[in-house]
Amino acid sequence: MTAPISTAGRAVTRWLSQLGALARFFGNTVFAWRSLPGAGRRVAGRVFVNQIWFTAVQAIPLVIVLAGILSFLLINQAVRELGRINSTELIGTLMVVAIVRELGPLLTALIVAGRSGTAIAAELATNQVMGEVEALEGMGIDPLHYLVLPRFGGAIVSVFGLIILFDLVAILAGLVAASANDMNSLRYFEIVLRSLTLRDTWLTVGKGLVFGVIIGTVPSFHGLGVRRAATEVPIAASRAVVTSTVGIFLVSALFVALG
Amino acid sequence: MIAPLIFEDLQLAAAAPHRFSLEVPAHRTLAIVGEEDSGLEALGAYALALSSPPHGRVLVYGEEIATMARRAALAFRRRVGYLPAGDGLLQNLSLRDNVGLPLRFGSDLPDRDIDGRLQVMLAAARLSRAAHLRPARANEELRRRAALARALAFDPQLVLLDRPFDGLTNRAAAELLALARGGESAEGSRRTVFITGQDLPGILLNRIESRYRLVDGALERED
């Protein structure tokens, strides 16, 4: 009779315990910055730059293609359909609310989580399985300093930068779509800029930072959470991308609810 | 003079029937051999407080790292050279960068001085020509040489080697031991060397001053 309640209770306890461990890991990562030795900053800085290269720079073509196609299709359809009811003014709202504020940050974060989050988790899990993390500790190097902190910072900067890129490309692709449907370029920019408020900008910035924090924390947490079996590496990568995706959607919903 | 490494009433596995205590004297090379599942491979990790034994404690230079705050423990570990089993080299760095990592991360020396010291260490470990290789492209001997050179980066007085000679030729094993000992002085070797493993190459037996075998958690002297 009480077995299902007991099972559910254990599952909730386990979930809360994981959540607590994740929060503690995030806190340790943030505070690790303060104890990073001066010499270590140069080395960690190089890892940080490499992370940005992999996470942001190499993802630029993918983001441009996705943002361009999505925005072109959406605005192309919108101009046609809204034109029939003389409401082309609404493409500004559509562009700002649907793409710049919501889909831009969401899709960019999902791209980075799927592409780099998996890689980070798999890399750190491999470091753990190969005994590299223990070796770092043995040398007096904190794995948080060398492995986690640069990836954390790199993820935040990358997600933030890619969101801005996504939104810019989307606005430009919208211009192409609007022009293809005989809308004047200046008119298009006037409508879009009129719809864009300071609040939209802050919401986008806020989302970029929070999504970056999720992608910078969750994959490292799962990657370093493995023990010593190689079979745990793909499991860690899978958990990282699933947890990050769920987190991104939840935060996105929270922004909508609070906004 | 206090021994650089002291194991006190140590139990290696929860099911082990015995415990042991041991002092590793300064300027000596001491080895413990035993079966793979004896828990022997954890001794180095216990010494550096990378993990905790079921019972007992380990003192390094008279201090117990396990009781130190995290930052202090990290700094203290730089005074000990540690070669873990399986080398622990970072796969995304070249052998040169692996060897230089502890110096670049943990010392305030200018790059020029670090590069100079790195050249000396690579030459001493006979790695100069292979230093550009990633670990995955290097053979086992080169990887072991690089891992040992990295362990010696801060020129520690105590070196812990876990299964350092597995899969190596006698010549390579002898060279690695000589490198770890760091030369000879009137008191013995310049460094104190502590070795664990399943077996030791015969050629090294007369160069290791004290040898023990771990049986059921207790130490039996072999030399």
Tab-separated table of C-alpha atoms in Angstrom:
chain	number	residue	atom	x	y	z
A	1	MET	CA	0.000	0.000	0.000
A	2	THR	CA	2.721	2.445	0.987
A	3	ALA	CA	5.210	1.110	-1.565
A	4	PRO	CA	4.297	3.555	-4.384
A	5	ILE	CA	4.496	6.498	-1.978
A	6	SER	CA	7.834	5.249	-0.697
A	7	THR	CA	9.165	4.851	-4.256
A	8	ALA	CA	7.946	8.303	-5.234
A	9	GLY	CA	9.478	9.757	-2.071
A	10	ARG	CA	12.835	8.157	-2.848
A	11	ALA	CA	12.720	9.509	-6.386
A	12	VAL	CA	11.939	13.037	-5.172
A	13	THR	CA	14.669	12.817	-2.536
A	14	ARG	CA	17.165	11.667	-5.159
A	15	TRP	CA	16.111	14.459	-7.506
A	16	LEU	CA	16.388	17.089	-4.774
A	17	SER	CA	19.752	15.710	-3.746
A	18	GLN	CA	20.978	16.004	-7.351
A	19	LEU	CA	19.612	19.527	-7.575
A	20	GLY	CA	21.385	20.449	-4.338
A	21	ALA	CA	24.646	18.962	-5.588
A	22	LEU	CA	24.275	20.897	-8.839
A	23	ALA	CA	23.653	24.138	-6.943
A	24	ARG	CA	26.690	23.492	-4.739
A	25	PHE	CA	28.795	22.751	-7.833
A	26	PHE	CA	27.638	26.036	-9.391
A	27	GLY	CA	28.510	27.937	-6.210
A	28	ASN	CA	31.940	26.293	-5.996
A	29	THR	CA	32.590	27.150	-9.646
A	30	VAL	CA	31.685	30.804	-9.184
A	31	PHE	CA	33.769	31.152	-6.020
A	32	ALA	CA	36.666	29.220	-7.572
A	33	TRP	CA	37.467	32.395	-9.505
A	34	ARG	CA	38.613	34.078	-6.294
A	35	SER	CA	41.133	31.358	-5.452
A	36	LEU	CA	42.528	30.985	-8.972
A	37	PRO	CA	46.282	31.664	-8.656
A	38	GLY	CA	47.788	34.451	-10.731
A	39	ALA	CA	49.864	32.089	-12.847
A	40	GLY	CA	46.850	29.821	-13.265
A	41	ARG	CA	44.852	32.685	-14.755
A	42	ARG	CA	47.064	32.744	-17.814
A	43	VAL	CA	46.703	29.001	-18.364
A	44	ALA	CA	42.964	29.039	-17.640
A	45	GLY	CA	42.702	32.037	-19.985
A	46	ARG	CA	44.072	29.956	-22.844
A	47	VAL	CA	41.544	27.182	-22.114
A	48	PHE	CA	38.836	29.868	-22.000
A	49	VAL	CA	39.824	31.179	-25.446
A	50	ASN	CA	39.867	27.630	-26.849
A	51	GLN	CA	36.406	27.060	-25.423
A	52	ILE	CA	35.071	30.187	-27.089
A	53	TRP	CA	36.677	29.121	-30.346
A	54	PHE	CA	34.934	25.758	-30.219
A	55	THR	CA	31.626	26.851	-28.711
A	56	ALA	CA	31.063	30.211	-30.389
A	57	VAL	CA	33.268	30.695	-33.439
A	58	GLN	CA	32.788	27.218	-34.886
A	59	ALA	CA	29.025	27.452	-34.322
A	60	ILE	CA	28.672	30.733	-36.250
A	61	PRO	CA	27.779	29.150	-39.639
A	62	LEU	CA	25.123	26.951	-38.019
A	63	VAL	CA	23.566	29.887	-36.178
A	64	ILE	CA	23.586	32.066	-39.299
A	65	VAL	CA	21.877	29.374	-41.385
A	66	LEU	CA	19.237	28.595	-38.757
A	67	ALA	CA	18.493	32.212	-37.898
A	68	GLY	CA	18.381	33.192	-41.572
A	69	ILE	CA	16.042	30.409	-42.699
A	70	LEU	CA	13.745	30.675	-39.684
A	71	SER	CA	13.381	34.431	-39.926
A	72	PHE	CA	13.026	34.455	-43.714
A	73	LEU	CA	10.248	31.846	-43.658
A	74	LEU	CA	8.423	33.481	-40.772
A	75	ILE	CA	8.547	37.046	-42.083
A	76	ASN	CA	7.856	35.941	-45.650
A	77	GLN	CA	4.638	34.246	-44.560
A	78	ALA	CA	3.749	37.037	-42.149
A	79	VAL	CA	4.121	39.834	-44.726
A	80	ARG	CA	1.913	37.939	-47.176
A	81	GLU	CA	-0.783	36.963	-44.731
A	82	LEU	CA	-0.813	40.188	-42.711
A	83	GLY	CA	-0.772	42.180	-45.965
A	84	ARG	CA	-4.132	40.739	-46.875
A	85	ILE	CA	-5.701	42.302	-43.799
A	86	ASN	CA	-3.578	45.473	-43.978
A	87	SER	CA	-1.761	44.631	-40.740
A	88	THR	CA	1.861	44.494	-41.868
A	89	GLU	CA	2.667	46.657	-38.839
A	90	LEU	CA	2.417	43.481	-36.796
A	91	ILE	CA	5.566	41.970	-38.322
A	92	GLY	CA	7.520	44.220	-35.960
A	93	THR	CA	5.882	42.639	-32.959
A	94	LEU	CA	6.295	39.212	-34.527
A	95	MET	CA	9.980	39.806	-35.170
A	96	VAL	CA	10.725	41.253	-31.731
A	97	VAL	CA	8.564	39.026	-29.546
A	98	ALA	CA	8.747	35.742	-31.423
A	99	ILE	CA	12.288	35.821	-32.760
A	100	VAL	CA	14.475	38.370	-30.964
A	101	ARG	CA	13.054	37.797	-27.480
A	102	GLU	CA	11.913	34.168	-27.476
A	103	LEU	CA	13.135	31.946	-30.312
A	104	GLY	CA	16.544	33.577	-30.714
A	105	PRO	CA	17.793	32.888	-27.184
A	106	LEU	CA	15.973	29.547	-26.969
A	107	LEU	CA	17.229	28.079	-30.246
A	108	THR	CA	20.738	29.419	-29.734
A	109	ALA	CA	20.912	27.886	-26.268
A	110	LEU	CA	19.629	24.572	-27.598
A	111	ILE	CA	22.231	24.608	-30.380
A	112	VAL	CA	25.029	25.251	-27.904
A	113	ALA	CA	23.693	22.703	-25.400
A	114	GLY	CA	23.433	20.031	-28.070
A	115	ARG	CA	26.748	20.815	-29.669
A	116	SER	CA	29.100	22.019	-26.934
A	117	GLY	CA	27.296	20.799	-23.816
A	118	THR	CA	27.636	17.235	-25.010
A	119	ALA	CA	31.280	17.789	-25.880
A	120	ILE	CA	32.084	19.350	-22.500
A	121	ALA	CA	30.403	16.535	-20.582
A	122	ALA	CA	32.080	13.835	-22.674
A	123	GLU	CA	35.484	15.517	-22.411
A	124	LEU	CA	35.366	15.963	-18.638
A	125	ALA	CA	33.963	12.462	-18.150
A	126	THR	CA	36.870	11.108	-20.202
A	127	ASN	CA	39.282	13.198	-18.103
A	128	GLN	CA	37.782	11.564	-15.032
A	129	VAL	CA	37.820	8.021	-16.391
A	130	MET	CA	41.423	8.335	-17.627
A	131	GLY	CA	42.598	9.446	-14.189
A	132	GLU	CA	43.492	12.932	-15.471
A	133	VAL	CA	41.368	14.697	-12.867
A	134	GLU	CA	43.067	12.813	-10.044
A	135	ALA	CA	46.443	13.562	-11.616
A	136	LEU	CA	45.591	17.288	-11.680
A	137	GLU	CA	44.639	17.167	-8.000
A	138	GLY	CA	47.872	15.297	-7.300
A	139	MET	CA	49.839	18.118	-8.969
A	140	GLY	CA	48.100	20.681	-6.793
A	141	ILE	CA	45.874	21.969	-9.593
A	142	ASP	CA	42.202	22.364	-8.722
A	143	PRO	CA	40.120	20.778	-11.528
A	144	LEU	CA	37.578	23.541	-10.980
A	145	HIS	CA	40.270	26.060	-11.916
A	146	TYR	CA	41.688	24.270	-14.925
A	147	LEU	CA	38.757	22.301	-16.320
A	148	VAL	CA	35.486	23.864	-15.167
A	149	LEU	CA	35.975	27.616	-14.767
A	150	PRO	CA	37.248	28.281	-18.328
A	151	ARG	CA	34.414	26.221	-19.805
A	152	PHE	CA	31.905	27.974	-17.568
A	153	GLY	CA	33.078	31.419	-18.660
A	154	GLY	CA	33.453	30.294	-22.267
A	155	ALA	CA	29.884	28.994	-22.362
A	156	ILE	CA	28.437	32.229	-20.968
A	157	VAL	CA	30.349	34.453	-23.403
A	158	SER	CA	29.591	32.122	-26.322
A	159	VAL	CA	25.858	31.812	-25.697
A	160	PHE	CA	25.583	35.544	-25.187
A	161	GLY	CA	27.507	36.330	-28.373
A	162	LEU	CA	25.643	33.773	-30.451
A	163	ILE	CA	22.254	35.096	-29.293
A	164	ILE	CA	23.203	38.584	-30.480
A	165	LEU	CA	24.378	37.106	-33.779
A	166	PHE	CA	21.168	35.081	-34.131
A	167	ASP	CA	19.010	38.153	-33.577
A	168	LEU	CA	21.013	40.321	-35.992
A	169	VAL	CA	20.911	37.686	-38.726
A	170	ALA	CA	17.187	37.134	-38.091
A	171	ILE	CA	16.465	40.864	-38.462
A	172	LEU	CA	18.488	41.012	-41.688
A	173	ALA	CA	16.838	37.861	-43.071
A	174	GLY	CA	13.486	39.412	-42.204
A	175	LEU	CA	14.520	42.433	-44.263
A	176	VAL	CA	15.262	40.203	-47.246
A	177	ALA	CA	11.893	38.475	-46.847
A	178	ALA	CA	10.094	41.791	-46.530
A	179	SER	CA	11.883	43.208	-49.590
A	180	ALA	CA	10.993	40.084	-51.566
A	181	ASN	CA	7.374	40.899	-50.794
A	182	ASP	CA	7.685	44.499	-51.990
A	183	MET	CA	7.998	46.086	-48.575
A	184	ASN	CA	10.276	49.101	-48.370
A	185	SER	CA	13.481	48.476	-46.383
A	186	LEU	CA	13.192	51.666	-44.377
A	187	ARG	CA	9.598	50.863	-43.562
A	188	TYR	CA	10.643	47.395	-42.359
A	189	PHE	CA	13.348	48.799	-40.077
A	190	GLU	CA	10.987	51.480	-38.809
A	191	ILE	CA	8.382	48.855	-37.836
A	192	VAL	CA	10.902	46.547	-36.211
A	193	LEU	CA	12.743	49.257	-34.282
A	194	ARG	CA	9.471	50.757	-33.084
A	195	SER	CA	8.470	47.395	-31.657
A	196	LEU	CA	11.811	46.866	-29.938
A	197	THR	CA	11.790	48.176	-26.382
A	198	LEU	CA	14.509	48.434	-23.771
A	199	ARG	CA	12.714	45.721	-21.814
A	200	ASP	CA	13.088	43.316	-24.763
A	201	THR	CA	16.790	44.028	-24.853
A	202	TRP	CA	17.203	43.362	-21.130
A	203	LEU	CA	15.144	40.186	-21.334
A	204	THR	CA	17.338	38.928	-24.162
A	205	VAL	CA	20.485	39.839	-22.239
A	206	GLY	CA	19.141	38.150	-19.092
A	207	LYS	CA	18.235	34.998	-20.966
A	208	GLY	CA	21.630	34.895	-22.617
A	209	LEU	CA	23.369	35.028	-19.247
A	210	VAL	CA	21.130	32.452	-17.553
A	211	PHE	CA	21.262	30.032	-20.492
A	212	GLY	CA	25.039	30.452	-20.559
A	213	VAL	CA	25.214	29.632	-16.857
A	214	ILE	CA	23.125	26.484	-17.396
A	215	ILE	CA	25.288	25.293	-20.291
A	216	GLY	CA	28.453	26.222	-18.413
A	217	THR	CA	27.452	24.339	-15.292
A	218	VAL	CA	25.322	21.293	-16.089
A	219	PRO	CA	27.642	19.484	-18.571
A	220	SER	CA	30.677	19.967	-16.294
A	221	PHE	CA	28.681	18.696	-13.320
A	222	HIS	CA	27.639	15.530	-15.120
A	223	GLY	CA	31.050	15.085	-16.756
A	224	LEU	CA	32.960	15.188	-13.483
A	225	GLY	CA	30.268	13.117	-11.768
A	226	VAL	CA	31.332	9.849	-13.410
A	227	ARG	CA	33.442	7.305	-11.548
A	228	ARG	CA	36.015	5.219	-13.416
A	229	ALA	CA	34.039	3.304	-16.068
A	230	ALA	CA	34.268	4.261	-19.754
A	231	THR	CA	30.635	3.241	-20.206
A	232	GLU	CA	29.643	6.229	-18.073
A	233	VAL	CA	30.967	8.737	-20.628
A	234	PRO	CA	28.036	8.577	-23.083
A	235	ILE	CA	25.608	8.443	-20.148
A	236	ALA	CA	27.113	11.644	-18.756
A	237	ALA	CA	26.886	13.326	-22.173
A	238	SER	CA	23.273	12.266	-22.553
A	239	ARG	CA	22.333	13.417	-19.050
A	240	ALA	CA	24.077	16.726	-19.638
A	241	VAL	CA	22.155	17.545	-22.798
A	242	VAL	CA	18.800	16.382	-21.369
A	243	THR	CA	19.225	18.307	-18.097
A	244	SER	CA	20.443	21.416	-19.934
A	245	THR	CA	17.526	21.285	-22.381
A	246	VAL	CA	14.973	20.894	-19.594
A	247	GLY	CA	16.638	23.723	-17.672
A	248	ILE	CA	16.625	25.995	-20.716
A	249	PHE	CA	12.925	25.400	-21.372
A	250	LEU	CA	12.029	25.889	-17.704
A	251	VAL	CA	13.968	29.150	-17.507
A	252	SER	CA	12.452	30.306	-20.762
A	253	ALA	CA	8.966	29.630	-19.386
A	254	LEU	CA	9.915	31.417	-16.177
A	255	PHE	CA	10.997	34.499	-18.126
A	256	VAL	CA	7.665	34.504	-19.958
A	257	ALA	CA	5.749	34.084	-16.696
A	258	LEU	CA	7.696	36.860	-14.959
A	259	GLY	CA	7.824	39.081	-18.050
B	1	MET	CA	64.817	13.635	11.380
B	2	ILE	CA	61.178	12.875	10.660
B	3	ALA	CA	60.480	10.414	7.849
B	4	PRO	CA	59.013	12.136	4.777
B	5	LEU	CA	56.253	9.543	4.494
B	6	ILE	CA	54.592	7.661	7.357
B	7	PHE	CA	51.671	5.238	7.162
B	8	GLU	CA	50.019	4.782	10.549
B	9	ASP	CA	47.811	1.794	11.342
B	10	LEU	CA	46.568	1.736	7.773
B	11	GLN	CA	43.845	-0.563	6.550
B	12	LEU	CA	43.718	-0.768	2.767
B	13	ALA	CA	40.377	-2.474	2.308
B	14	ALA	CA	37.415	-2.762	4.636
B	15	ALA	CA	37.675	-6.564	4.442
B	16	ALA	CA	41.447	-6.715	4.988
B	17	PRO	CA	42.225	-8.736	8.177
B	18	HIS	CA	45.372	-6.771	9.047
B	19	ARG	CA	46.613	-3.215	9.247
B	20	PHE	CA	50.143	-1.938	8.865
B	21	SER	CA	52.363	0.948	9.828
B	22	LEU	CA	55.423	1.960	7.874
B	23	GLU	CA	57.965	4.767	7.739
B	24	VAL	CA	59.681	5.612	4.487
B	25	PRO	CA	63.082	7.020	5.504
B	26	ALA	CA	64.522	10.056	3.766
B	27	HIS	CA	66.907	9.496	0.841
B	28	ARG	CA	65.801	5.900	0.424
B	29	THR	CA	63.834	4.052	-2.211
B	30	LEU	CA	61.180	1.785	-0.756
B	31	ALA	CA	58.822	-0.461	-2.692
B	32	ILE	CA	55.701	-2.405	-1.757
B	33	VAL	CA	54.433	-5.086	-4.086
B	34	GLY	CA	51.195	-7.017	-3.877
B	35	GLU	CA	48.249	-8.445	-5.716
B	36	GLU	CA	46.171	-6.230	-7.977
B	37	ASP	CA	43.094	-6.347	-5.730
B	38	SER	CA	45.034	-5.759	-2.501
B	39	GLY	CA	44.231	-2.041	-2.461
B	40	LEU	CA	47.903	-1.249	-2.879
B	41	GLU	CA	47.322	1.102	-5.792
B	42	ALA	CA	45.456	3.484	-3.479
B	43	LEU	CA	48.466	4.196	-1.230
B	44	GLY	CA	49.659	7.158	-3.269
B	45	ALA	CA	46.155	8.610	-3.362
B	46	TYR	CA	45.844	8.122	0.408
B	47	ALA	CA	49.160	9.880	0.980
B	48	LEU	CA	47.991	12.903	-1.016
B	49	ALA	CA	44.478	12.739	0.487
B	50	LEU	CA	42.946	12.197	-2.946
B	51	SER	CA	40.904	9.479	-1.269
B	52	SER	CA	40.512	8.195	2.281
B	53	PRO	CA	41.518	4.802	3.684
B	54	PRO	CA	38.974	2.750	5.654
B	55	HIS	CA	41.215	3.177	8.699
B	56	GLY	CA	44.473	4.881	9.632
B	57	ARG	CA	46.252	7.973	8.428
B	58	VAL	CA	49.196	9.053	6.318
B	59	LEU	CA	51.694	11.756	7.238
B	60	VAL	CA	53.711	13.542	4.577
B	61	TYR	CA	56.647	15.581	5.916
B	62	GLY	CA	54.953	15.100	9.309
B	63	GLU	CA	51.630	16.601	8.218
B	64	GLU	CA	48.330	14.974	7.418
B	65	ILE	CA	47.058	16.440	4.158
B	66	ALA	CA	43.577	15.006	4.770
B	67	THR	CA	43.047	17.467	7.635
B	68	MET	CA	44.126	20.546	5.665
B	69	ALA	CA	41.806	23.086	4.058
B	70	ARG	CA	41.406	22.526	0.324
B	71	ARG	CA	43.672	25.354	-0.848
B	72	ALA	CA	46.353	24.424	1.636
B	73	ALA	CA	46.136	20.782	0.558
B	74	LEU	CA	46.494	21.745	-3.113
B	75	ALA	CA	49.547	23.875	-2.346
B	76	PHE	CA	51.070	21.165	-0.151
B	77	ARG	CA	50.709	18.521	-2.860
B	78	ARG	CA	53.099	20.512	-5.052
B	79	ARG	CA	55.843	19.472	-2.626
B	80	VAL	CA	55.279	15.831	-3.572
B	81	GLY	CA	55.856	14.210	-6.958
B	82	TYR	CA	53.085	11.800	-7.856
B	83	LEU	CA	53.047	9.418	-10.797
B	84	PRO	CA	49.624	7.739	-10.856
B	85	ALA	CA	49.067	4.388	-12.538
B	86	GLY	CA	48.171	4.880	-16.189
B	87	ASP	CA	50.163	8.167	-16.291
B	88	GLY	CA	47.179	10.591	-16.043
B	89	LEU	CA	48.491	12.759	-18.884
B	90	LEU	CA	46.006	15.216	-20.358
B	91	GLN	CA	45.140	13.932	-23.815
B	92	ASN	CA	44.574	17.346	-25.382
B	93	LEU	CA	48.056	18.602	-24.511
B	94	SER	CA	51.407	17.639	-26.027
B	95	LEU	CA	53.912	15.827	-23.816
B	96	ARG	CA	55.809	19.130	-23.488
B	97	ASP	CA	52.702	20.999	-22.357
B	98	ASN	CA	51.830	18.202	-19.952
B	99	VAL	CA	55.249	18.415	-18.347
B	100	GLY	CA	55.074	22.197	-18.159
B	101	LEU	CA	51.497	22.400	-16.863
B	102	PRO	CA	52.229	22.285	-13.098
B	103	LEU	CA	54.928	24.952	-13.494
B	104	ARG	CA	52.770	27.224	-15.608
B	105	PHE	CA	49.783	26.833	-13.315
B	106	GLY	CA	51.429	26.719	-9.936
B	107	SER	CA	54.490	28.954	-10.078
B	108	ASP	CA	54.982	32.660	-10.632
B	109	LEU	CA	58.124	32.131	-12.687
B	110	PRO	CA	58.284	34.100	-15.949
B	111	ASP	CA	57.634	32.086	-19.121
B	112	ARG	CA	61.295	32.304	-20.113
B	113	ASP	CA	62.410	30.599	-16.900
B	114	ILE	CA	59.706	27.963	-17.194
B	115	ASP	CA	60.726	27.238	-20.785
B	116	GLY	CA	64.337	26.885	-19.695
B	117	ARG	CA	63.468	24.502	-16.884
B	118	LEU	CA	61.208	22.591	-19.233
B	119	GLN	CA	64.069	22.051	-21.691
B	120	VAL	CA	66.239	20.660	-18.904
B	121	MET	CA	63.491	18.331	-17.681
B	122	LEU	CA	62.640	17.078	-21.159
B	123	ALA	CA	66.304	16.372	-21.821
B	124	ALA	CA	66.701	14.575	-18.486
B	125	ALA	CA	63.666	12.421	-19.267
B	126	ARG	CA	64.951	11.844	-22.841
B	127	LEU	CA	61.842	13.404	-24.278
B	128	SER	CA	63.246	16.304	-26.250
B	129	ARG	CA	62.587	14.777	-29.664
B	130	ALA	CA	59.121	13.437	-28.818
B	131	ALA	CA	57.922	16.410	-26.771
B	132	HIS	CA	55.588	17.643	-29.503
B	133	LEU	CA	53.550	14.419	-29.532
B	134	ARG	CA	50.139	14.093	-27.950
B	135	PRO	CA	49.908	11.207	-25.457
B	136	ALA	CA	47.735	9.201	-27.854
B	137	ARG	CA	50.555	9.319	-30.457
B	138	ALA	CA	53.325	8.424	-28.016
B	139	ASN	CA	54.263	4.914	-26.900
B	140	GLU	CA	53.909	3.736	-23.315
B	141	GLU	CA	57.541	4.431	-22.435
B	142	LEU	CA	57.370	8.017	-23.666
B	143	ARG	CA	54.119	8.604	-21.803
B	144	ARG	CA	55.594	7.228	-18.597
B	145	ARG	CA	58.695	9.399	-19.023
B	146	ALA	CA	56.512	12.467	-19.559
B	147	ALA	CA	54.341	11.662	-16.552
B	148	LEU	CA	57.417	11.248	-14.364
B	149	ALA	CA	58.963	14.469	-15.668
B	150	ARG	CA	55.703	16.223	-14.828
B	151	ALA	CA	55.734	14.716	-11.342
B	152	LEU	CA	59.248	16.112	-10.851
B	153	ALA	CA	58.344	19.594	-12.123
B	154	PHE	CA	58.740	21.256	-8.726
B	155	ASP	CA	61.814	19.162	-7.878
B	156	PRO	CA	60.093	17.476	-4.904
B	157	GLN	CA	62.002	15.694	-2.164
B	158	LEU	CA	59.430	12.903	-2.048
B	159	VAL	CA	58.186	10.993	-5.078
B	160	LEU	CA	55.289	8.515	-5.115
B	161	LEU	CA	55.231	6.108	-8.041
B	162	ASP	CA	52.277	3.826	-8.656
B	163	ARG	CA	53.047	0.905	-10.980
B	164	PRO	CA	55.754	2.927	-12.720
B	165	PHE	CA	57.484	0.066	-14.513
B	166	ASP	CA	54.551	-1.934	-15.910
B	167	GLY	CA	55.119	-2.745	-19.553
B	168	LEU	CA	58.563	-1.096	-19.715
B	169	THR	CA	61.873	-2.636	-20.730
B	170	ASN	CA	64.530	-3.134	-18.047
B	171	ARG	CA	66.585	-0.319	-19.528
B	172	ALA	CA	63.664	2.122	-19.478
B	173	ALA	CA	62.689	1.058	-15.949
B	174	ALA	CA	66.253	1.604	-14.714
B	175	GLU	CA	66.368	5.041	-16.333
B	176	LEU	CA	63.056	6.054	-14.813
B	177	LEU	CA	64.147	4.959	-11.360
B	178	ALA	CA	67.416	6.874	-11.717
B	179	LEU	CA	65.468	9.961	-12.797
B	180	ALA	CA	63.092	9.622	-9.856
B	181	ARG	CA	65.967	9.211	-7.365
B	182	GLY	CA	67.499	12.400	-8.715
B	183	GLY	CA	71.126	11.421	-8.290
B	184	GLU	CA	73.114	10.177	-5.314
B	185	SER	CA	74.360	11.992	-2.244
B	186	ALA	CA	76.274	10.923	0.847
B	187	GLU	CA	72.987	10.131	2.588
B	188	GLY	CA	71.606	8.039	-0.283
B	189	SER	CA	69.486	9.176	-3.182
B	190	ARG	CA	68.712	12.895	-3.433
B	191	ARG	CA	64.986	12.176	-3.310
B	192	THR	CA	62.912	9.772	-1.252
B	193	VAL	CA	61.100	7.407	-3.581
B	194	PHE	CA	58.069	5.293	-2.681
B	195	ILE	CA	56.991	2.679	-5.236
B	196	THR	CA	53.909	0.472	-5.338
B	197	GLY	CA	53.172	-2.203	-7.912
B	198	GLN	CA	52.444	-5.816	-8.585
B	199	ASP	CA	56.011	-6.685	-9.399
B	200	LEU	CA	59.431	-5.097	-9.817
B	201	PRO	CA	61.878	-5.689	-12.665
B	202	GLY	CA	64.724	-7.934	-11.438
B	203	ILE	CA	67.341	-5.459	-12.613
B	204	LEU	CA	66.087	-2.871	-10.113
B	205	LEU	CA	66.066	-5.035	-7.003
B	206	ASN	CA	69.546	-4.023	-5.876
B	207	ARG	CA	68.738	-0.326	-6.431
B	208	ILE	CA	65.708	-0.355	-4.144
B	209	GLU	CA	66.893	-0.255	-0.555
B	210	SER	CA	63.740	-1.639	1.090
B	211	ARG	CA	61.178	-4.019	-0.381
B	212	TYR	CA	57.940	-5.252	1.154
B	213	ARG	CA	55.133	-7.519	0.047
B	214	LEU	CA	51.552	-6.846	1.064
B	215	VAL	CA	49.757	-10.026	2.147
B	216	ASP	CA	46.235	-9.852	3.595
B	217	GLY	CA	46.729	-6.234	4.514
B	218	ALA	CA	50.014	-6.837	6.393
B	219	LEU	CA	53.548	-6.086	5.216
B	220	GLU	CA	56.244	-8.763	4.915
B	221	ARG	CA	59.804	-7.641	4.397
B	222	GLU	CA	61.395	-9.116	1.280
B	223	ASP	CA	64.954	-7.823	1.193
